[in-house]
C-alpha cells in the first residue's frame, strides 16, 4: 500500500509575496513620472557569499523580486563578492538553491567580481580627477584620524599627494609591489563630514589572496562600499532596496555615481526582519556552525532557509509570513509564533494525515481473534476530500501513546483508564480492563476488550465516548527515529545576556529531543523528502535526509498547538 502525496506547488503567488509599502508607492510614482524614461524597473538581490541565506534574506528577496515582477521589471541575483577571505563557492551554490526554493528566478546572474576591471578603471579616473589618493597610514592610524560623531577627522599627511604620484603608487599596488596592509586607496571627500562614511573612505586594499572567481588576477580588492553602488549602476538598477543600516552609506554611493557620471540608481531602505527567539546575523550563524552548537547550516533549528527546508517549512508559508510582517522605516521585532502560525495554516491544508506513536505502550485486545488482521479506512486529509482515503492495518495488538493511559486517572482525564471506553481512531471502541507491569512496577501492557459492532469508530446504539486516540498496529508498525525540535534560544531576545556573556548563554538546552522507539503506520515507509505529514494529535512532520532504507528519520516541523491566536487575542484585549 502506498500513498502518493500531492506535489508541493512551487509557483509563487506574487501578490502574497510582496509586502505593500512605501517601496511600492515610490516605484509606482517613478513609473508614473517616467523617472527612468523607457527603462524597465530593475532590481537586484545582492548577497555577499559569506554564509547561507537566512529568513531575513527571504524578506529582501520577496521585496526585490516581488516588486520588480509587479511592475513588469527584472531582478538580478548579484553576488557582492569583494572579500575573498570570507567567501566560498559553497555559499554561492547554496544561495542560488535557496532563492529558487523560495520560488524566484533571476534574470541575470551577476558578480561584483565581474566588474573588477571596470571598478579599477574608475578608480584611475577618480585619481586623475584629484578625487582619490593613496594613503600610507596604517589601519590603526586611519581609524585614529577618522574622528568621532562629535569631533571632525584629521587629514592624512598623504592626502595632498600629486596625481602622478597617486597613479604611480596605485598601479604598483595593483602590480603586487607592496605587502598587504601597507597602503590603501581612499576617496578624497571631506574629513569633517558629519557622516563618517564620507570621511575619505577606503576604496581599495592590498590583499594577496586568491579569489574564488578571479583567481590570482588581483592582489588589490575594492571595498564593499566602493563596489556596491557602481555594481548597481552598471546593471541599470533603478531601485536598489536594502536594509536601514545602509542609509548612512547612501550619500557615499551617490557621490561615486555622481563623480563618475554613471546610471543614477536610487537606493531605498527598509527595516530588517527580526524575529523573537531567533538570531539573524550571518556572523553569529557561522559561529554556531563552526563551534558545533548546531549540526551544520541546515540544522533544522537554524533560521537559515536550508534549515527551514529540512525542518519541513514550505516556501509558501515563509513568503506569506514575510508579507504579513510587512515593511517599515523603523526596525522592530516580529513574534516567531506568527511564522509558526502561517506554517501550521499551510500544512493543515496540504499535509497528509498519518498515525504515529512517539512513546509507545502496548495495548492488547483480549477478545480480538488471534492472528486476525483487517484494514480500516482513514481519510488522508479531512481538509481536502480530494486527497482520498487509505487503508490502515488493524490487529489484536496495537501501540498507543503512554500519555493516553492512566491507571489512576486525574480529574478531567478523558483518555484511557481501567473501565473507561474510548475510540481508537477509524477503528473500534475499546474498554480498558487490566494492566501488566514489569518488576519495577512500570506498566508494560494494557489489556482491553473491543466492541466489534463499533467498526469504523461509531457504535450502533449511539453510545458516546469522550476520547479518540491514535494507534499503530504492532504487527505492521515500522520503526523510526523522531527528532523533536524546539526553539534554539530560550529568551525572546537572544542578545539579552549579562555583561561578559554571550548569546550562547541563552541557548535552549532542550532544542532537540531524539526518540528512537517510535512506531509508525506502514504507509509512511514510502514517504519522500518533499512530503508533509500531520501525525494525528502529535504534530507536523517530514522525512529527514538522514533517512536510509533501513532506518527512517522524521523531523517535527511544529507541534499542533497554535499559540499565535492567543497572542493576537491578548494584544487585542
Ligand atoms: P547579516 O547581517 O546577517 O550578516 P548581511 O546584510 O550582511 O546579513 P548580505 O548578504 O549583505 O547579508 O545581504 C543581502 C541582502 O539581504 C542585503 O540587501 C540586506 O539588506 C538584506 N538583508 C540581510 N539581512 C536582512 C534582514 N534581517 N531582513 C531583511 N533584509 C535583510
Ligand atoms: Mg552585508
XYZ file of C-alpha atoms and ligand atoms in Angstrom:
605
model
C 0.000 0.000 0.000
C 1.493 3.364 -0.971
C 0.256 6.881 -0.689
C 1.283 9.287 -3.363
C 1.303 12.746 -1.931
C 0.442 15.801 -3.965
C 3.412 17.687 -5.318
C 4.149 20.752 -3.288
C 3.492 23.654 -5.624
C 6.444 25.981 -6.035
C 4.839 28.688 -8.129
C 5.000 31.824 -6.050
C 1.900 33.836 -5.509
C 3.453 37.234 -6.047
C 0.503 39.137 -4.631
C 1.045 37.419 -1.331
C 4.819 37.638 -1.511
C 5.282 41.376 -1.663
C 4.579 43.413 1.414
C 2.598 46.500 0.453
C 4.514 49.561 1.335
C 6.212 52.880 0.742
C 8.586 50.920 -1.501
C 5.773 50.068 -3.879
C 4.454 53.631 -3.660
C 7.878 55.009 -4.620
C 8.232 52.710 -7.618
C 4.667 53.428 -8.736
C 5.421 57.136 -8.522
C 8.641 56.755 -10.538
C 6.767 54.804 -13.190
C 4.062 57.466 -13.294
C 6.552 60.341 -13.669
C 8.691 58.290 -16.077
C 11.702 58.988 -13.917
C 13.712 56.379 -15.817
C 12.159 57.038 -19.219
C 11.654 53.835 -21.163
C 13.924 51.803 -18.902
C 12.284 48.876 -17.133
C 12.156 48.605 -13.383
C 15.339 46.791 -12.462
C 16.126 45.443 -9.017
C 18.718 43.058 -7.642
C 19.236 40.825 -4.659
C 22.868 41.330 -3.625
C 24.139 38.775 -1.081
C 27.738 38.535 -0.007
C 28.597 34.841 -0.487
C 29.940 34.524 3.051
C 27.254 32.322 4.567
C 23.898 30.665 3.929
C 20.752 32.718 3.469
C 18.506 33.189 6.489
C 14.867 34.141 6.765
C 15.822 37.839 6.937
C 17.204 37.471 3.435
C 13.871 35.940 2.413
C 12.274 39.287 3.166
C 14.769 41.121 0.946
C 14.284 38.521 -1.796
C 10.479 38.820 -1.688
C 10.782 42.601 -1.900
C 13.386 42.680 -4.682
C 11.797 40.008 -6.864
C 8.196 40.663 -5.889
C 8.189 44.376 -6.635
C 10.098 44.075 -9.909
C 7.657 41.409 -11.010
C 4.696 43.518 -10.055
C 5.920 46.354 -12.275
C 6.951 44.152 -15.200
C 10.602 44.596 -14.317
C 13.556 42.295 -13.797
C 15.720 41.183 -10.920
C 19.350 40.136 -10.979
C 20.966 37.877 -8.468
C 24.286 39.572 -7.798
C 26.984 38.265 -5.556
C 28.818 41.131 -3.884
C 31.998 39.086 -3.727
C 34.617 41.640 -2.740
C 36.027 39.808 0.260
C 37.808 36.621 -0.917
C 38.935 35.697 2.585
C 35.393 35.063 3.788
C 33.706 33.850 0.622
C 33.275 30.362 -0.739
C 31.748 28.597 -3.717
C 29.674 26.503 -1.293
C 27.872 29.679 -0.265
C 27.385 30.796 -3.872
C 25.766 27.440 -4.678
C 23.577 27.335 -1.582
C 22.306 30.879 -2.170
C 21.173 30.040 -5.706
C 19.453 26.902 -4.490
C 17.674 28.782 -1.715
C 16.468 31.651 -3.916
C 14.955 29.107 -6.311
C 13.451 27.110 -3.462
C 11.749 30.245 -2.216
C 10.150 30.408 -5.647
C 12.057 33.063 -7.566
C 14.120 33.025 -10.732
C 16.600 35.771 -11.519
C 17.067 37.485 -14.836
C 20.860 37.735 -14.844
C 23.354 36.065 -12.530
C 25.999 38.686 -11.774
C 29.087 39.046 -9.640
C 30.731 42.233 -8.402
C 33.980 40.459 -9.329
C 32.875 40.679 -12.990
C 33.273 44.425 -12.572
C 36.750 44.439 -11.010
C 38.281 45.709 -14.277
C 35.732 48.488 -14.652
C 35.989 49.462 -10.990
C 39.755 49.729 -11.376
C 39.385 51.978 -14.421
C 37.007 54.176 -12.454
C 39.472 54.352 -9.588
C 42.115 55.626 -12.054
C 39.634 58.238 -13.260
C 38.933 59.428 -9.715
C 42.693 59.706 -9.091
C 43.156 61.705 -12.284
C 40.287 63.977 -11.271
C 42.008 64.584 -7.936
C 39.264 62.717 -6.075
C 41.233 59.748 -4.767
C 44.660 59.273 -3.200
C 46.980 56.563 -1.985
C 47.411 56.622 1.766
C 50.355 55.049 3.606
C 48.826 55.303 7.075
C 48.264 52.031 8.886
C 44.717 50.818 9.501
C 45.032 51.927 13.128
C 46.235 55.383 12.170
C 43.416 55.769 9.692
C 40.965 54.915 12.453
C 42.556 57.458 14.781
C 42.410 60.154 12.101
C 38.779 59.415 11.437
C 37.404 61.382 14.384
C 34.127 60.624 16.106
C 30.480 61.557 15.770
C 31.199 64.725 17.744
C 34.720 65.502 16.504
C 35.828 66.024 12.919
C 38.552 63.807 11.462
C 42.102 64.854 10.604
C 43.583 64.916 7.108
C 46.153 62.238 6.371
C 49.620 63.673 5.615
C 49.397 61.767 2.303
C 46.150 63.418 1.267
C 47.939 66.065 -0.823
C 49.964 63.673 -2.963
C 50.168 64.653 -6.635
C 48.017 62.920 -9.220
C 51.189 61.476 -10.807
C 52.426 60.005 -7.550
C 48.980 58.568 -6.783
C 48.741 56.971 -10.235
C 52.237 55.530 -9.874
C 51.575 54.089 -6.420
C 48.123 52.739 -7.254
C 49.303 50.925 -10.395
C 52.168 49.483 -8.363
C 49.694 48.388 -5.678
C 47.879 46.506 -8.405
C 51.148 45.103 -9.774
C 51.790 43.459 -6.423
C 54.802 45.519 -5.352
C 53.607 46.139 -1.786
C 52.719 43.807 1.068
C 49.204 43.516 2.479
C 48.065 46.433 4.570
C 50.846 48.842 3.663
C 48.780 51.189 1.518
C 45.180 51.871 0.592
C 43.405 53.973 -1.994
C 40.982 56.461 -0.436
C 38.334 58.746 -1.844
C 39.099 62.411 -1.234
C 35.816 63.749 0.115
C 35.621 65.529 3.455
C 37.338 64.614 6.729
C 34.967 66.940 8.588
C 31.751 65.493 7.191
C 29.143 64.767 9.853
C 28.673 61.425 8.075
C 31.642 59.227 8.982
C 31.235 57.248 5.782
C 32.168 60.411 3.848
C 35.457 60.940 5.699
C 37.735 59.761 2.903
C 36.535 56.140 2.863
C 38.914 53.426 1.756
C 38.245 52.286 -1.836
C 40.920 49.610 -2.282
C 43.033 47.478 -0.013
C 46.034 45.289 -0.773
C 45.266 41.626 -0.206
C 47.402 38.888 -1.682
C 44.674 36.285 -1.533
C 43.183 34.247 -4.361
C 39.569 34.971 -5.210
C 37.117 32.125 -5.799
C 36.309 33.527 -9.250
C 39.202 35.731 -10.365
C 41.956 33.504 -9.010
C 45.291 35.306 -8.708
C 44.383 38.088 -11.143
C 44.121 40.674 -8.388
C 46.048 41.497 -5.248
C 44.029 44.638 -4.570
C 40.323 44.351 -3.860
C 37.617 47.016 -3.843
C 35.858 47.680 -0.560
C 32.176 46.717 -0.444
C 31.216 50.395 -0.299
C 33.223 51.203 -3.403
C 31.816 48.249 -5.361
C 28.178 48.118 -4.333
C 26.743 51.344 -5.753
C 28.639 51.121 -9.032
C 27.643 47.485 -9.465
C 24.022 48.583 -9.148
C 24.666 51.344 -11.636
C 26.368 49.001 -14.131
C 23.279 46.794 -14.070
C 20.985 49.796 -14.576
C 19.334 49.038 -11.270
C 16.570 51.598 -10.901
C 15.594 50.762 -7.339
C 18.253 49.420 -5.015
C 16.386 48.288 -1.938
C 18.345 47.420 1.159
C 18.116 47.431 4.932
C 18.212 50.534 7.110
C 21.833 50.206 8.223
C 22.833 51.238 4.702
C 21.049 54.597 4.906
C 24.253 56.293 6.121
C 26.112 54.806 3.172
C 23.712 56.136 0.591
C 25.423 59.579 0.280
C 28.696 57.813 -0.460
C 27.185 55.564 -3.137
C 25.619 58.668 -4.686
C 28.908 60.531 -4.524
C 30.710 57.856 -6.526
C 27.908 57.697 -9.074
C 27.903 61.473 -9.481
C 31.687 61.787 -9.769
C 31.711 59.064 -12.412
C 28.606 60.322 -14.211
C 27.052 56.870 -14.426
C 23.499 55.478 -14.211
C 21.756 57.064 -11.218
C 20.498 54.128 -9.178
C 18.137 55.116 -6.406
C 18.558 53.458 -3.023
C 15.604 52.955 -0.697
C 15.956 51.481 2.776
C 13.534 49.279 4.679
C 13.582 47.591 8.079
C 15.429 44.372 8.805
C 13.359 41.380 9.709
C 13.954 40.449 13.341
C 12.145 37.541 14.973
C 11.816 36.673 18.643
C 13.918 33.743 19.917
C 15.933 33.964 16.696
C 19.394 35.183 15.748
C 19.631 36.591 12.226
C 23.224 37.531 11.669
C 25.487 35.583 9.388
C 28.453 36.281 11.639
C 26.688 34.548 14.539
C 25.260 31.742 12.437
C 28.763 30.929 11.162
C 29.878 30.763 14.777
C 27.095 28.282 15.650
C 28.154 26.058 12.757
C 31.889 26.273 13.452
C 31.569 25.732 17.182
C 29.200 22.794 16.771
C 26.302 24.494 18.551
C 24.188 23.067 15.729
C 24.818 20.309 13.200
C 25.582 22.441 10.168
C 23.932 25.245 8.219
C 20.862 23.144 7.503
C 20.299 22.034 11.068
C 16.501 22.258 11.413
C 16.932 24.623 14.387
C 18.794 27.158 12.242
C 16.888 30.178 10.864
C 18.540 29.565 7.509
C 16.358 28.782 4.525
C 18.128 25.421 4.278
C 17.347 24.769 7.947
C 13.690 25.664 7.488
C 13.507 23.469 4.396
C 14.943 20.486 6.242
C 12.603 21.110 9.144
C 9.638 20.883 6.775
C 8.734 24.552 6.388
C 7.374 25.494 2.984
C 8.347 28.405 0.739
C 4.674 29.404 0.553
C 4.399 29.836 4.305
C 7.653 31.772 4.517
C 6.510 34.130 1.767
C 3.137 34.599 3.415
C 4.810 35.334 6.735
C 7.223 37.842 5.214
C 4.341 39.629 3.522
C 2.331 39.708 6.733
C 5.282 41.014 8.756
C 5.303 43.949 6.338
C 7.867 46.655 5.706
C 8.522 49.808 7.627
C 11.065 52.583 8.028
C 11.975 51.577 11.565
C 13.278 48.282 12.863
C 11.036 46.142 15.036
C 10.696 42.536 16.048
C 8.119 40.032 14.863
C 6.845 37.190 17.056
C 8.114 33.792 15.980
C 4.630 32.460 16.790
C 3.354 34.364 13.772
C 5.726 32.484 11.468
C 4.656 29.218 13.066
C 1.010 30.162 12.673
C 1.349 30.656 8.915
C 3.283 27.422 8.610
C 0.643 25.456 10.509
C -2.079 27.007 8.434
C -0.309 25.979 5.228
C 0.426 22.464 6.485
C -3.082 21.990 7.784
C -4.296 22.316 4.226
C -1.680 20.266 2.478
C -0.297 17.729 4.958
C -1.370 14.092 4.692
C -2.612 12.639 7.932
C -0.910 9.562 9.311
C -0.739 7.777 12.622
C 2.488 7.553 14.559
C 3.059 6.684 18.191
C 6.034 8.514 19.649
C 6.138 6.958 23.144
C 4.654 3.506 22.605
C 2.642 1.500 25.116
C 1.273 -1.859 24.012
C -2.484 -2.378 24.055
C -3.746 -5.974 23.790
C -7.340 -6.520 22.705
C -8.200 -9.746 24.518
C -11.420 -10.554 22.637
C -9.953 -9.859 19.170
C -9.153 -13.151 17.366
C -5.526 -14.052 17.482
C -3.749 -13.942 14.108
C -6.534 -11.889 12.506
C -5.879 -8.632 10.650
C -8.131 -6.187 8.854
C -7.867 -2.817 7.176
C -9.772 0.265 8.249
C -10.422 3.327 6.093
C -8.719 6.570 7.088
C -9.121 9.998 5.498
C -5.844 11.335 4.093
C -6.836 14.906 4.757
C -10.130 15.952 6.335
C -9.440 19.469 4.976
C -9.242 18.142 1.441
C -11.619 15.313 0.444
C -9.838 15.015 -2.906
C -6.826 13.628 -1.017
C -8.860 10.421 -0.650
C -8.575 7.690 1.924
C -6.121 4.943 2.721
C -6.314 1.530 4.329
C -4.647 1.155 7.697
C -3.962 -2.312 9.119
C -5.502 -3.243 12.466
C -4.816 -6.302 14.620
C -5.035 -7.719 18.130
C -2.062 -5.748 19.479
C -1.643 -2.046 18.818
C 0.555 0.697 20.210
C -0.903 3.753 21.870
C 0.868 6.732 23.475
C 1.964 6.208 27.067
C 0.314 9.523 27.840
C -3.044 8.217 26.666
C -3.376 5.760 29.549
C -3.534 6.367 33.301
C -4.030 3.586 35.780
C -5.374 6.178 38.204
C -6.864 8.963 36.106
C -6.557 12.520 37.437
C -9.735 14.651 37.424
C -10.918 15.530 33.900
C -8.702 12.897 32.310
C -10.896 11.574 29.499
C -8.452 9.248 27.838
C -7.970 5.590 28.625
C -8.075 4.233 32.186
C -9.373 0.967 33.675
C -13.098 0.556 32.962
C -13.195 3.577 30.627
C -14.303 3.272 26.982
C -12.571 5.295 24.226
C -12.377 5.228 20.441
C -9.368 4.013 18.504
C -9.461 6.384 15.560
C -11.168 4.953 12.448
C -11.304 1.538 14.149
C -13.282 0.468 17.242
C -14.458 1.390 20.707
C -12.324 -0.287 23.356
C -12.615 -0.561 27.136
C -9.521 -0.969 29.319
C -9.659 -3.977 31.649
C -6.274 -4.591 33.271
C -2.559 -3.808 33.140
C 0.651 -5.844 33.125
C 3.623 -4.407 34.999
C 7.322 -5.178 34.977
C 9.311 -5.892 38.156
C 9.907 -2.183 38.649
C 6.194 -1.520 38.620
C 6.055 0.136 35.198
C 3.039 -0.550 33.061
C 4.223 -2.514 30.022
C 0.857 -3.638 28.613
C -2.737 -2.575 28.853
C -5.392 -5.194 28.232
C -8.773 -4.247 26.880
C -11.848 -5.557 25.084
C -13.357 -4.115 21.909
C -16.900 -3.805 20.633
C -16.956 -5.477 17.186
C -20.145 -3.544 16.353
C -18.311 -0.208 16.571
C -16.172 -0.783 13.466
C -15.233 2.487 11.782
C -15.459 4.282 15.119
C -19.185 4.550 15.861
C -21.411 2.342 17.962
C -24.795 1.325 16.533
C -26.519 2.097 19.836
C -25.324 5.697 19.701
C -23.047 5.302 22.718
C -20.688 8.289 23.118
C -17.045 8.267 24.147
C -15.101 11.294 25.277
C -11.807 10.498 23.663
C -10.400 9.384 20.320
C -6.862 8.079 20.270
C -4.370 7.329 17.547
C -2.704 3.923 17.384
C -0.469 1.760 15.228
C -0.881 -1.986 14.728
C 2.088 -3.666 16.429
C 2.483 -6.373 13.823
C 2.552 -3.850 10.996
C 4.396 -0.948 12.635
C 7.581 0.446 11.140
C 10.217 1.809 13.455
C 11.615 5.274 13.040
C 13.777 7.843 14.712
C 11.909 11.008 15.542
C 13.620 14.348 16.081
C 11.623 16.846 18.069
C 12.834 20.375 17.593
C 12.166 23.374 19.732
C 13.443 26.952 19.706
C 17.227 27.236 19.612
C 17.111 30.057 22.172
C 15.264 30.215 25.445
C 14.893 34.016 25.548
C 12.709 36.159 23.288
C 15.742 38.389 22.743
C 18.749 36.063 22.493
C 21.023 39.106 22.613
C 19.832 39.938 26.111
C 22.726 38.481 28.104
C 24.779 39.611 31.079
C 27.922 41.688 30.618
C 30.828 39.497 29.614
C 28.403 36.788 28.492
C 27.367 35.763 25.039
C 24.329 34.874 23.017
C 25.221 31.235 23.693
C 24.238 31.738 27.349
C 20.656 31.904 26.129
C 20.641 28.604 24.238
C 17.654 26.380 24.923
C 19.158 23.162 26.351
C 16.110 21.232 25.098
C 16.065 22.397 21.493
C 16.455 18.822 20.229
C 14.976 15.617 21.632
C 15.582 12.352 19.793
C 13.129 9.461 20.129
C 14.456 6.128 18.946
C 11.460 3.935 19.616
C 8.614 5.485 17.628
C 6.095 3.235 15.827
C 4.645 4.402 12.526
C 1.807 3.187 10.360
C 3.263 1.245 7.413
C 2.196 3.707 4.703
C 4.937 6.027 5.967
C 7.546 3.642 4.577
C 7.055 5.280 1.184
C 7.450 8.866 2.461
C 9.542 11.142 0.281
C 11.603 14.163 1.352
C 9.160 16.678 -0.069
C 6.109 15.052 1.558
C 4.460 16.766 4.503
C 2.567 14.905 7.184
C 0.398 15.577 10.122
C 0.902 12.794 12.617
C -2.561 12.890 14.124
C -2.747 14.527 17.540
C 1.045 14.899 17.568
C 2.248 17.483 15.088
C 3.574 18.170 11.615
C 6.439 16.033 10.391
C 8.613 15.419 7.358
C 11.249 12.922 6.370
C 14.847 13.901 7.116
C 17.601 13.356 4.519
C 19.482 11.282 7.111
C 16.920 8.536 6.460
C 18.099 5.283 4.930
C 16.074 2.387 3.548
C 16.646 0.549 6.832
C 16.024 3.468 9.143
C 13.627 6.331 8.627
C 14.151 9.626 10.402
C 11.333 12.127 10.757
C 11.654 15.749 11.857
C 8.934 17.503 13.748
C 8.241 20.698 11.838
C 5.908 22.027 14.524
C 3.651 20.711 17.242
C -0.061 21.161 16.563
C -0.790 23.765 19.188
C -1.028 27.273 17.819
C -0.241 29.967 20.346
C -0.444 32.839 17.877
C -4.205 33.159 18.036
C -3.951 33.575 21.801
C -1.246 36.203 21.476
C -3.331 38.135 18.972
C -6.349 37.940 21.202
C -4.354 39.191 24.174
C -2.966 42.061 22.095
C -6.487 42.954 21.013
C -7.900 42.712 24.518
P 23.932 39.629 8.093
O 23.784 40.929 8.804
O 23.012 38.566 8.556
O 25.337 39.172 8.004
P 24.034 40.890 5.586
O 23.182 42.084 5.484
O 25.479 41.098 5.770
O 23.415 39.901 6.631
P 24.027 40.319 2.805
O 24.467 39.091 2.122
O 24.854 41.534 2.652
O 23.864 39.956 4.342
O 22.511 40.624 2.492
C 21.942 40.638 1.221
C 20.703 41.479 1.266
O 19.803 40.974 2.248
C 21.009 42.916 1.640
O 20.332 43.756 0.739
C 20.463 43.060 3.032
O 19.961 44.356 3.208
C 19.356 42.013 3.081
N 19.153 41.509 4.441
C 20.068 40.939 5.259
N 19.538 40.653 6.459
C 18.242 41.035 6.411
C 17.143 41.006 7.342
N 17.280 40.516 8.576
N 15.942 41.492 6.933
C 15.783 41.968 5.688
N 16.757 42.029 4.770
C 17.986 41.570 5.116
Mg 26.352 42.606 4.489
